[in-house]
CSV table of C-alpha atoms and ligand atoms in Angstrom, one decimal:
chain,number,residue,atom,x,y,z
A,1,MET,CA,207.3,233.3,-7.3
A,2,GLY,CA,211.0,233.1,-6.7
A,3,GLU,CA,213.7,232.1,-9.2
A,4,THR,CA,211.5,231.4,-12.3
A,5,ASP,CA,210.0,234.9,-12.2
A,6,SER,CA,213.4,236.7,-12.4
A,7,PHE,CA,214.1,235.5,-16.0
A,8,PHE,CA,211.6,237.9,-17.6
A,9,SER,CA,212.2,240.7,-15.1
A,10,ASN,CA,215.9,241.3,-16.0
A,11,LYS,CA,216.1,242.1,-19.7
A,12,SER,CA,219.8,242.9,-19.4
A,13,ALA,CA,220.8,239.5,-18.0
A,14,LYS,CA,223.5,237.8,-20.0
A,15,ILE,CA,222.0,234.9,-21.9
A,16,PHE,CA,224.2,232.5,-23.9
A,17,VAL,CA,222.4,231.0,-26.8
A,18,ALA,CA,224.6,228.1,-28.0
A,19,GLY,CA,224.1,227.2,-31.7
A,20,HIS,CA,222.6,230.7,-32.6
A,21,ARG,CA,223.1,230.2,-36.4
A,22,GLY,CA,221.1,227.0,-36.5
A,23,LEU,CA,217.3,226.5,-37.0
A,24,VAL,CA,216.5,226.6,-33.3
A,25,GLY,CA,219.2,228.9,-31.9
A,26,SER,CA,218.4,231.6,-34.5
A,27,ALA,CA,214.7,231.4,-33.6
A,28,ILE,CA,215.5,231.7,-29.9
A,29,VAL,CA,217.7,234.8,-30.6
A,30,ARG,CA,214.9,236.4,-32.6
A,31,LYS,CA,212.4,235.6,-29.9
A,32,LEU,CA,214.6,237.1,-27.1
A,33,GLN,CA,215.3,240.2,-29.2
A,34,SER,CA,211.5,240.7,-29.8
A,35,LEU,CA,211.1,240.6,-26.0
A,36,GLU,CA,213.8,243.3,-25.8
A,37,PHE,CA,216.5,241.2,-24.0
A,38,THR,CA,219.6,243.3,-24.6
A,39,ASN,CA,222.5,241.1,-23.6
A,40,ILE,CA,222.5,238.0,-25.8
A,41,LEU,CA,225.8,236.1,-25.9
A,42,VAL,CA,226.7,234.1,-29.0
A,43,ARG,CA,229.8,232.4,-30.5
A,44,THR,CA,230.1,230.8,-33.9
A,45,HIS,CA,231.3,227.2,-34.2
A,46,ALA,CA,234.5,228.6,-35.7
A,47,HIS,CA,235.2,230.8,-32.7
A,48,LEU,CA,234.2,228.3,-30.0
A,49,ASP,CA,234.1,224.6,-30.7
A,50,LEU,CA,231.8,223.3,-27.9
A,51,THR,CA,233.4,219.8,-28.1
A,52,ARG,CA,236.6,221.3,-26.6
A,53,GLN,CA,236.3,221.1,-22.9
A,54,SER,CA,239.0,223.6,-21.9
A,55,ASP,CA,237.9,226.2,-24.5
A,56,VAL,CA,234.3,225.9,-23.2
A,57,ASP,CA,235.5,226.3,-19.6
A,58,SER,CA,237.7,229.3,-20.4
A,59,PHE,CA,234.7,230.9,-22.3
A,60,PHE,CA,232.4,230.5,-19.3
A,61,ALA,CA,235.0,231.7,-16.9
A,62,ALA,CA,235.5,234.9,-19.0
A,63,GLU,CA,231.9,235.6,-19.9
A,64,LYS,CA,230.1,234.4,-16.9
A,65,PRO,CA,226.6,234.1,-18.6
A,66,GLN,CA,223.6,234.1,-16.2
A,67,TYR,CA,221.4,232.0,-18.4
A,68,VAL,CA,222.1,229.4,-21.1
A,69,VAL,CA,220.0,227.9,-23.8
A,70,LEU,CA,221.8,224.8,-25.4
A,71,ALA,CA,220.7,224.6,-29.0
A,72,ALA,CA,224.1,223.6,-30.4
A,73,ALA,CA,224.2,219.9,-31.5
A,74,LYS,CA,225.0,217.5,-34.2
A,75,VAL,CA,221.6,217.4,-35.9
A,76,GLY,CA,220.2,215.6,-39.0
A,77,GLY,CA,217.5,213.6,-40.6
A,78,ILE,CA,217.0,209.8,-40.8
A,79,HIS,CA,219.8,209.2,-43.3
A,80,ALA,CA,222.4,211.3,-41.5
A,81,ASN,CA,221.6,209.7,-38.2
A,82,ASN,CA,221.8,206.2,-39.8
A,83,THR,CA,225.0,206.9,-41.6
A,84,TYR,CA,227.1,208.8,-39.0
A,85,PRO,CA,226.3,207.1,-35.7
A,86,ALA,CA,229.7,207.8,-34.2
A,87,ASP,CA,229.4,211.6,-34.9
A,88,PHE,CA,225.9,211.7,-33.5
A,89,ILE,CA,226.7,210.0,-30.2
A,90,SER,CA,230.2,211.5,-29.6
A,91,ILE,CA,229.7,215.1,-30.7
A,92,ASN,CA,226.4,215.4,-28.8
A,93,LEU,CA,227.7,213.8,-25.6
A,94,GLN,CA,230.7,216.1,-25.7
A,95,ILE,CA,228.9,219.4,-26.4
A,96,GLN,CA,226.2,218.8,-23.8
A,97,THR,CA,228.6,217.5,-21.1
A,98,ASN,CA,230.9,220.5,-21.6
A,99,VAL,CA,228.2,223.1,-21.6
A,100,ILE,CA,226.1,221.7,-18.8
A,101,ASP,CA,229.1,221.2,-16.5
A,102,SER,CA,230.7,224.5,-17.2
A,103,SER,CA,227.3,226.3,-16.7
A,104,TYR,CA,227.1,224.7,-13.2
A,105,ARG,CA,230.7,225.4,-12.3
A,106,HIS,CA,230.6,229.1,-13.5
A,107,GLY,CA,227.5,230.1,-11.6
A,108,VAL,CA,224.9,230.1,-14.4
A,109,LYS,CA,221.4,230.6,-12.8
A,110,LYS,CA,219.5,228.4,-15.2
A,111,ILE,CA,220.2,226.2,-18.3
A,112,LEU,CA,217.7,224.7,-20.8
A,113,PHE,CA,218.9,221.7,-22.6
A,114,LEU,CA,217.2,220.6,-25.8
A,115,GLY,CA,216.6,216.9,-26.6
A,116,SER,CA,214.2,215.4,-29.2
A,117,SER,CA,211.2,213.2,-29.4
A,118,CYS,CA,213.5,210.4,-30.6
A,119,ILE,CA,214.5,209.8,-27.0
A,120,TYR,CA,211.3,207.7,-26.7
A,121,PRO,CA,210.9,204.0,-27.4
A,122,LYS,CA,210.0,203.1,-31.0
A,123,PHE,CA,206.7,201.7,-29.9
A,124,ALA,CA,205.9,204.1,-27.1
A,125,PRO,CA,202.2,204.7,-26.3
A,126,GLN,CA,200.7,207.5,-28.4
A,127,PRO,CA,200.5,210.3,-27.6
A,128,ILE,CA,203.9,209.9,-25.8
A,129,PRO,CA,203.9,211.1,-22.2
A,130,GLU,CA,207.1,212.2,-20.5
A,131,ASN,CA,207.2,209.1,-18.4
A,132,ALA,CA,207.6,206.8,-21.4
A,133,LEU,CA,211.3,207.6,-21.3
A,134,LEU,CA,213.4,204.4,-20.9
A,135,SER,CA,210.4,202.1,-21.1
A,136,GLY,CA,211.4,200.1,-24.2
A,137,PRO,CA,213.9,199.7,-27.1
A,138,LEU,CA,214.7,202.8,-29.3
A,139,GLU,CA,214.3,203.3,-33.0
A,140,PRO,CA,217.5,201.8,-34.6
A,141,THR,CA,218.0,204.6,-37.2
A,142,ASN,CA,218.6,207.2,-34.4
A,143,GLU,CA,219.5,205.3,-31.2
A,144,TRP,CA,222.9,206.8,-31.0
A,145,TYR,CA,221.6,210.4,-31.0
A,146,ALA,CA,218.8,209.3,-28.7
A,147,VAL,CA,221.2,207.8,-26.2
A,148,ALA,CA,223.2,211.1,-26.2
A,149,LYS,CA,220.0,213.1,-25.7
A,150,ILE,CA,218.8,210.8,-22.9
A,151,ALA,CA,222.2,211.3,-21.2
A,152,GLY,CA,221.7,215.1,-21.4
A,153,ILE,CA,218.3,214.8,-19.6
A,154,LYS,CA,219.8,212.6,-17.0
A,155,MET,CA,222.8,215.0,-16.6
A,156,CYS,CA,220.4,217.9,-15.9
A,157,GLN,CA,218.5,215.8,-13.4
A,158,ALA,CA,221.7,214.6,-11.7
A,159,TYR,CA,223.1,218.2,-11.3
A,160,ARG,CA,219.7,219.3,-10.0
A,161,ILE,CA,219.6,216.5,-7.4
A,162,GLN,CA,223.3,216.7,-6.3
A,163,HIS,CA,224.0,220.4,-6.7
A,164,GLY,CA,220.6,222.1,-6.7
A,165,PHE,CA,221.5,223.5,-10.2
A,166,ASP,CA,218.4,224.8,-12.1
A,167,ALA,CA,218.9,222.6,-15.3
A,168,ILE,CA,215.8,221.9,-17.3
A,169,SER,CA,215.2,219.9,-20.5
A,170,GLY,CA,212.7,220.5,-23.4
A,171,MET,CA,211.9,217.7,-25.9
A,172,PRO,CA,210.8,219.2,-29.2
A,173,THR,CA,209.0,217.3,-31.8
A,174,ASN,CA,210.1,217.5,-35.5
A,175,LEU,CA,210.9,221.2,-36.3
A,176,TYR,CA,211.0,223.3,-39.4
A,177,GLY,CA,211.3,226.9,-40.4
A,178,PRO,CA,213.8,229.7,-41.4
A,179,ASN,CA,217.5,228.7,-41.2
A,180,ASP,CA,216.7,225.0,-41.6
A,181,ASN,CA,219.2,222.7,-43.2
A,182,PHE,CA,218.2,222.1,-46.8
A,183,HIS,CA,220.9,219.5,-47.6
A,184,PRO,CA,219.5,217.0,-50.2
A,185,GLU,CA,220.5,213.9,-48.1
A,186,ASN,CA,221.3,214.9,-44.6
A,187,SER,CA,218.4,217.1,-43.8
A,188,HIS,CA,215.0,216.3,-42.3
A,189,VAL,CA,212.0,215.4,-44.4
A,190,LEU,CA,210.3,218.8,-44.6
A,191,PRO,CA,213.3,220.9,-45.9
A,192,ALA,CA,214.4,218.0,-48.1
A,193,LEU,CA,211.0,217.8,-49.8
A,194,MET,CA,210.8,221.6,-50.2
A,195,ARG,CA,214.1,221.8,-51.9
A,196,ARG,CA,213.3,218.7,-54.1
A,197,PHE,CA,209.9,220.0,-55.2
A,198,HIS,CA,211.3,223.4,-55.9
A,199,LYS,CA,214.1,222.1,-58.1
A,200,ALA,CA,211.6,219.9,-59.9
A,201,LYS,CA,209.3,222.8,-60.5
A,202,VAL,CA,212.1,225.0,-61.8
A,203,GLU,CA,213.5,222.2,-64.0
A,204,GLY,CA,210.0,221.1,-65.3
A,205,ALA,CA,210.6,217.6,-64.0
A,206,LYS,CA,207.6,215.1,-64.2
A,207,GLU,CA,208.2,213.3,-60.9
A,208,VAL,CA,209.8,213.7,-57.5
A,209,VAL,CA,211.2,210.8,-55.4
A,210,VAL,CA,210.1,210.7,-51.8
A,211,TRP,CA,211.7,208.2,-49.3
A,212,GLY,CA,210.0,205.3,-47.6
A,213,THR,CA,206.3,204.2,-47.9
A,214,GLY,CA,204.7,207.5,-46.9
A,215,SER,CA,202.8,205.9,-44.1
A,216,PRO,CA,204.9,207.0,-41.0
A,217,LEU,CA,203.2,209.8,-39.0
A,218,ARG,CA,205.1,212.8,-37.7
A,219,GLU,CA,204.2,215.8,-35.6
A,220,PHE,CA,205.5,219.1,-37.0
A,221,LEU,CA,206.1,222.3,-35.1
A,222,HIS,CA,207.2,225.7,-36.5
A,223,VAL,CA,210.5,226.8,-35.0
A,224,ASP,CA,209.0,230.1,-33.9
A,225,ASP,CA,206.5,228.3,-31.8
A,226,LEU,CA,209.4,226.2,-30.4
A,227,ALA,CA,211.4,229.4,-29.5
A,228,ASP,CA,208.3,230.8,-27.8
A,229,ALA,CA,208.0,227.6,-25.7
A,230,VAL,CA,211.7,227.6,-24.8
A,231,VAL,CA,211.5,231.2,-23.5
A,232,PHE,CA,208.2,230.4,-21.7
A,233,LEU,CA,209.9,227.4,-19.9
A,234,MET,CA,212.9,229.6,-19.0
A,235,GLY,CA,210.5,231.8,-17.2
A,236,ASN,CA,208.0,229.4,-15.9
A,237,TYR,CA,209.5,225.9,-15.3
A,238,SER,CA,212.1,224.6,-12.8
A,239,GLY,CA,211.2,220.9,-12.5
A,240,LEU,CA,213.2,217.7,-12.5
A,241,GLU,CA,211.3,216.0,-15.4
A,242,HIS,CA,211.8,217.0,-19.0
A,243,VAL,CA,209.0,218.7,-20.9
A,244,ASN,CA,207.5,217.7,-24.3
A,245,ILE,CA,207.2,220.5,-26.8
A,246,GLY,CA,204.7,219.6,-29.6
A,247,SER,CA,202.0,221.0,-31.7
A,248,GLY,CA,199.6,218.1,-31.0
A,249,LYS,CA,199.0,217.8,-34.9
A,250,GLU,CA,200.4,214.9,-36.9
A,251,ALA,CA,200.4,214.1,-40.6
A,252,THR,CA,201.5,211.1,-42.6
A,253,ILE,CA,204.6,211.6,-44.7
A,254,LYS,CA,202.4,211.3,-47.8
A,255,GLU,CA,200.1,214.0,-46.5
A,256,LEU,CA,203.1,216.2,-45.8
A,257,ALA,CA,204.5,215.6,-49.3
A,258,GLU,CA,201.2,216.6,-50.8
A,259,LEU,CA,201.1,219.8,-48.8
A,260,VAL,CA,204.7,220.8,-49.6
A,261,LYS,CA,204.0,220.0,-53.3
A,262,GLU,CA,200.9,222.3,-53.2
A,263,VAL,CA,202.8,225.2,-51.3
A,264,VAL,CA,205.7,225.0,-53.8
A,265,GLY,CA,203.5,224.6,-56.8
A,266,PHE,CA,205.0,221.5,-58.3
A,267,GLU,CA,202.5,219.8,-60.6
A,268,GLY,CA,204.1,216.4,-61.3
A,269,GLU,CA,203.9,213.0,-59.6
A,270,LEU,CA,205.3,211.5,-56.4
A,271,VAL,CA,207.4,208.3,-56.6
A,272,TRP,CA,208.0,206.4,-53.4
A,273,ASP,CA,211.5,204.9,-52.9
A,274,THR,CA,210.7,202.1,-50.5
A,275,SER,CA,214.4,201.1,-50.2
A,276,LYS,CA,214.8,204.1,-47.9
A,277,PRO,CA,213.9,203.6,-44.2
A,278,ASP,CA,210.6,204.7,-42.7
A,279,GLY,CA,212.0,205.0,-39.2
A,280,THR,CA,209.6,205.2,-36.3
A,281,PRO,CA,206.0,204.5,-37.4
A,282,ARG,CA,204.5,207.2,-35.2
A,283,LYS,CA,205.8,209.8,-32.7
A,284,LEU,CA,203.1,212.1,-31.5
A,285,MET,CA,204.0,213.6,-28.2
A,286,ASP,CA,201.7,214.2,-25.3
A,287,SER,CA,202.3,217.9,-24.6
A,288,SER,CA,199.6,218.3,-21.9
A,289,LYS,CA,202.2,219.0,-19.3
A,290,LEU,CA,203.3,222.1,-21.2
A,291,ALA,CA,199.7,223.0,-21.9
A,292,SER,CA,198.9,222.8,-18.2
A,293,LEU,CA,201.7,225.3,-17.5
A,294,GLY,CA,200.0,227.7,-20.0
A,295,TRP,CA,201.7,227.2,-23.4
A,296,ASN,CA,200.2,226.0,-26.7
A,297,ALA,CA,201.4,226.1,-30.3
A,298,LYS,CA,199.9,228.7,-32.6
A,299,ILE,CA,201.3,228.3,-36.1
A,300,SER,CA,199.5,225.8,-38.4
A,301,LEU,CA,201.5,223.5,-40.7
A,302,LYS,CA,200.1,225.1,-43.8
A,303,ASP,CA,200.9,228.7,-42.6
A,304,GLY,CA,204.3,227.5,-41.4
A,305,LEU,CA,205.1,225.9,-44.8
A,306,VAL,CA,204.1,229.0,-46.7
A,307,ASP,CA,206.3,231.1,-44.4
A,308,THR,CA,209.2,228.7,-44.8
A,309,TYR,CA,209.0,228.5,-48.6
A,310,LYS,CA,209.0,232.3,-48.7
A,311,TRP,CA,212.2,232.4,-46.6
A,312,TYR,CA,213.7,229.6,-48.8
A,313,LEU,CA,213.1,231.6,-52.0
A,314,GLU,CA,214.6,234.7,-50.5
A,315,ASN,CA,217.5,233.2,-48.6
A,316,VAL,CA,218.8,229.9,-50.1
A,317,LYS,CA,221.0,230.0,-53.2
A,318,GLN,CA,219.0,228.2,-55.9
B,1,NDP,N1,215.6,220.3,-36.2
B,1,NDP,C1,214.7,219.5,-35.6
B,1,NDP,O1,213.8,219.0,-36.3
B,1,NDP,C2,214.9,219.2,-34.2
B,1,NDP,C3,215.9,219.7,-33.4
B,1,NDP,N2,216.0,219.4,-32.0
B,1,NDP,C4,217.1,219.9,-31.2
B,1,NDP,O2,217.2,221.3,-31.3
B,1,NDP,C5,218.6,221.7,-31.1
B,1,NDP,C6,219.0,222.5,-32.3
B,1,NDP,O3,218.8,221.8,-33.6
B,1,NDP,P1,218.8,222.6,-35.0
B,1,NDP,O4,218.7,224.0,-34.7
B,1,NDP,O5,217.8,221.9,-35.8
B,1,NDP,O6,220.2,222.2,-35.5
B,1,NDP,P2,221.1,223.0,-36.6
B,1,NDP,O7,222.0,222.0,-37.2
B,1,NDP,O8,220.3,223.9,-37.4
B,1,NDP,O9,222.0,223.9,-35.6
B,1,NDP,C7,222.9,223.5,-34.7
B,1,NDP,C8,223.9,224.6,-34.4
B,1,NDP,O10,224.9,224.0,-33.5
B,1,NDP,C9,226.2,224.4,-34.0
B,1,NDP,N3,227.2,223.4,-33.6
B,1,NDP,C10,227.3,222.1,-33.9
B,1,NDP,N4,228.4,221.6,-33.4
B,1,NDP,C11,229.0,222.6,-32.8
B,1,NDP,C12,230.2,222.6,-32.0
B,1,NDP,N5,231.0,221.5,-31.9
B,1,NDP,N6,230.6,223.8,-31.5
B,1,NDP,C13,229.8,224.9,-31.6
B,1,NDP,N7,228.7,224.9,-32.3
B,1,NDP,C14,228.3,223.8,-32.9
B,1,NDP,C15,226.0,224.4,-35.5
B,1,NDP,O11,227.0,225.2,-36.0
B,1,NDP,P3,227.7,224.7,-37.4
B,1,NDP,O12,226.5,224.6,-38.4
B,1,NDP,O13,228.6,225.8,-37.8
B,1,NDP,O14,228.3,223.4,-37.1
B,1,NDP,C16,224.6,225.0,-35.6
B,1,NDP,O15,224.6,226.5,-35.6
B,1,NDP,C17,219.4,220.3,-31.1
B,1,NDP,O16,219.7,220.0,-29.7
B,1,NDP,C18,218.4,219.3,-31.6
B,1,NDP,O17,218.6,218.1,-31.0
B,1,NDP,C19,215.0,218.6,-31.4
B,1,NDP,C20,214.0,218.1,-32.2
B,1,NDP,C21,213.8,218.3,-33.6
B,2,F7E,C1,213.7,215.2,-35.5
B,2,F7E,C2,214.0,213.7,-35.7
B,2,F7E,O1,214.5,213.5,-37.1
B,2,F7E,C3,215.0,212.2,-37.4
B,2,F7E,O2,213.9,211.3,-37.3
B,2,F7E,P1,212.8,211.3,-38.4
B,2,F7E,O3,211.5,211.8,-37.8
B,2,F7E,O4,212.6,209.9,-38.9
B,2,F7E,O5,213.3,212.3,-39.5
B,2,F7E,P2,213.3,212.6,-41.0
B,2,F7E,O6,212.7,214.0,-41.1
B,2,F7E,O7,214.6,212.5,-41.6
B,2,F7E,O8,212.3,211.6,-41.7
B,2,F7E,C4,210.9,211.5,-41.5
B,2,F7E,C5,210.3,210.5,-42.4
B,2,F7E,O9,210.2,211.2,-43.7
B,2,F7E,C6,210.7,210.3,-44.7
B,2,F7E,N1,211.2,211.0,-45.8
B,2,F7E,C7,210.6,210.9,-47.1
B,2,F7E,N2,211.4,211.7,-47.9
B,2,F7E,C8,212.5,212.1,-47.1
B,2,F7E,C9,213.6,212.9,-47.5
B,2,F7E,O10,213.8,213.3,-48.7
B,2,F7E,N3,214.5,213.1,-46.5
B,2,F7E,C10,214.3,212.8,-45.3
B,2,F7E,N4,215.1,213.1,-44.3
B,2,F7E,N5,213.2,212.0,-44.9
B,2,F7E,C11,212.3,211.7,-45.9
B,2,F7E,C12,211.6,209.3,-44.0
B,2,F7E,O11,211.8,208.1,-44.6
B,2,F7E,C13,210.9,209.2,-42.6
B,2,F7E,O12,209.9,208.2,-42.6
B,2,F7E,C14,216.0,211.7,-36.5
B,2,F7E,O13,217.2,212.3,-36.9
B,2,F7E,C15,215.7,211.9,-35.1
B,2,F7E,O14,217.0,211.8,-34.4
B,2,F7E,C16,215.0,213.2,-34.7
B,2,F7E,O15,215.1,213.7,-33.6
């Protein structure tokens, strides 16, 4: 079946995984290694700053990767997005523009760009289909990041239309798992709560503060499922439209907090800080397009939380 077939058939192809030390990039490297890909190209941020156009160009000219997965980005939770809008729009636009353009100009066979479910309008129809893109106003707490990600999708489409470049985009829902960012303020809700409940358990605290009202709904996907989907798309999809990547399962923030509390073993009370923003009320994606291609998520939220807490205890300095 032509081009898409060749990704799985050449295990020695040079694959650049940008952002390989992050939550997503590290999971993609693990997945590629488990499939016995032998030529995975990585660079730390310190060795290659992807916002520097000429450095990125020189890197691609010297290394000539055949495939690229772009998992390097400025990423954070609701507070970070709301507090550092300039960083979220400018760093992401720079990284993705440099990597997509250099990939095209240096003969990369295929690139996968990662966006996020926040690209969709705040009040999009639920579950959100791919064609809800640009159909209404964005959620204000993350519109800067969303605009950058929308530009990334459009850049992939434009390079495909004008140059025939095989650039595809995957839109993951909220992710979690090993190598997540557990920063107390700047992280996403799941690692933030895991850290806070763990600290409270160790210190014998009676209560834990959780942000917002607890009513927003979120769809969570374990990063190992996401990595599986990314590799699946590299081998099986070459279309113009971006592809939603979700679990199809949603929980309120209150339900999530109760589950994290149970997994961590904290026995105190939850206190809601309603001065903190709720963000989008609901963002369940319609992942039927990916399902029709033959991919579905496998890891339940409970199992994923148990796995992530184990990783946290073994790897994060307490
Ligand atoms: N986490 C989530 O819930 C979701 C993530 N995504 C998408 O997945 C992708 C990866 O996110 P995630 O793994 O969570 O993010 P992380 O923050 O865990 O990882 C991002 C990686 O990118 C690197 N990076 C950042 N800036 C630069 C730069 N200028 N030059 C080189 N490397 C850089 C970081 O290195 P360093 O730490 O050294 O700066 C880090 O290794 C992003 O595109 C994100 O939008 C989409 C939906 C949800
Ligand atoms: C992946 C996605 O991630 C972000 O959007 P978000 O889904 O709103 O992300 P979040 O995980 O930070 O919050 C989810 C919900 O949880 C509540 N909440 C409770 N307590 C804590 C808490 O302690 N920390 C955080 N961060 N949130 C908390 C919080 O108030 C909100 O209602 C964007 O960056 C966006 O750009 C994006 O792509």
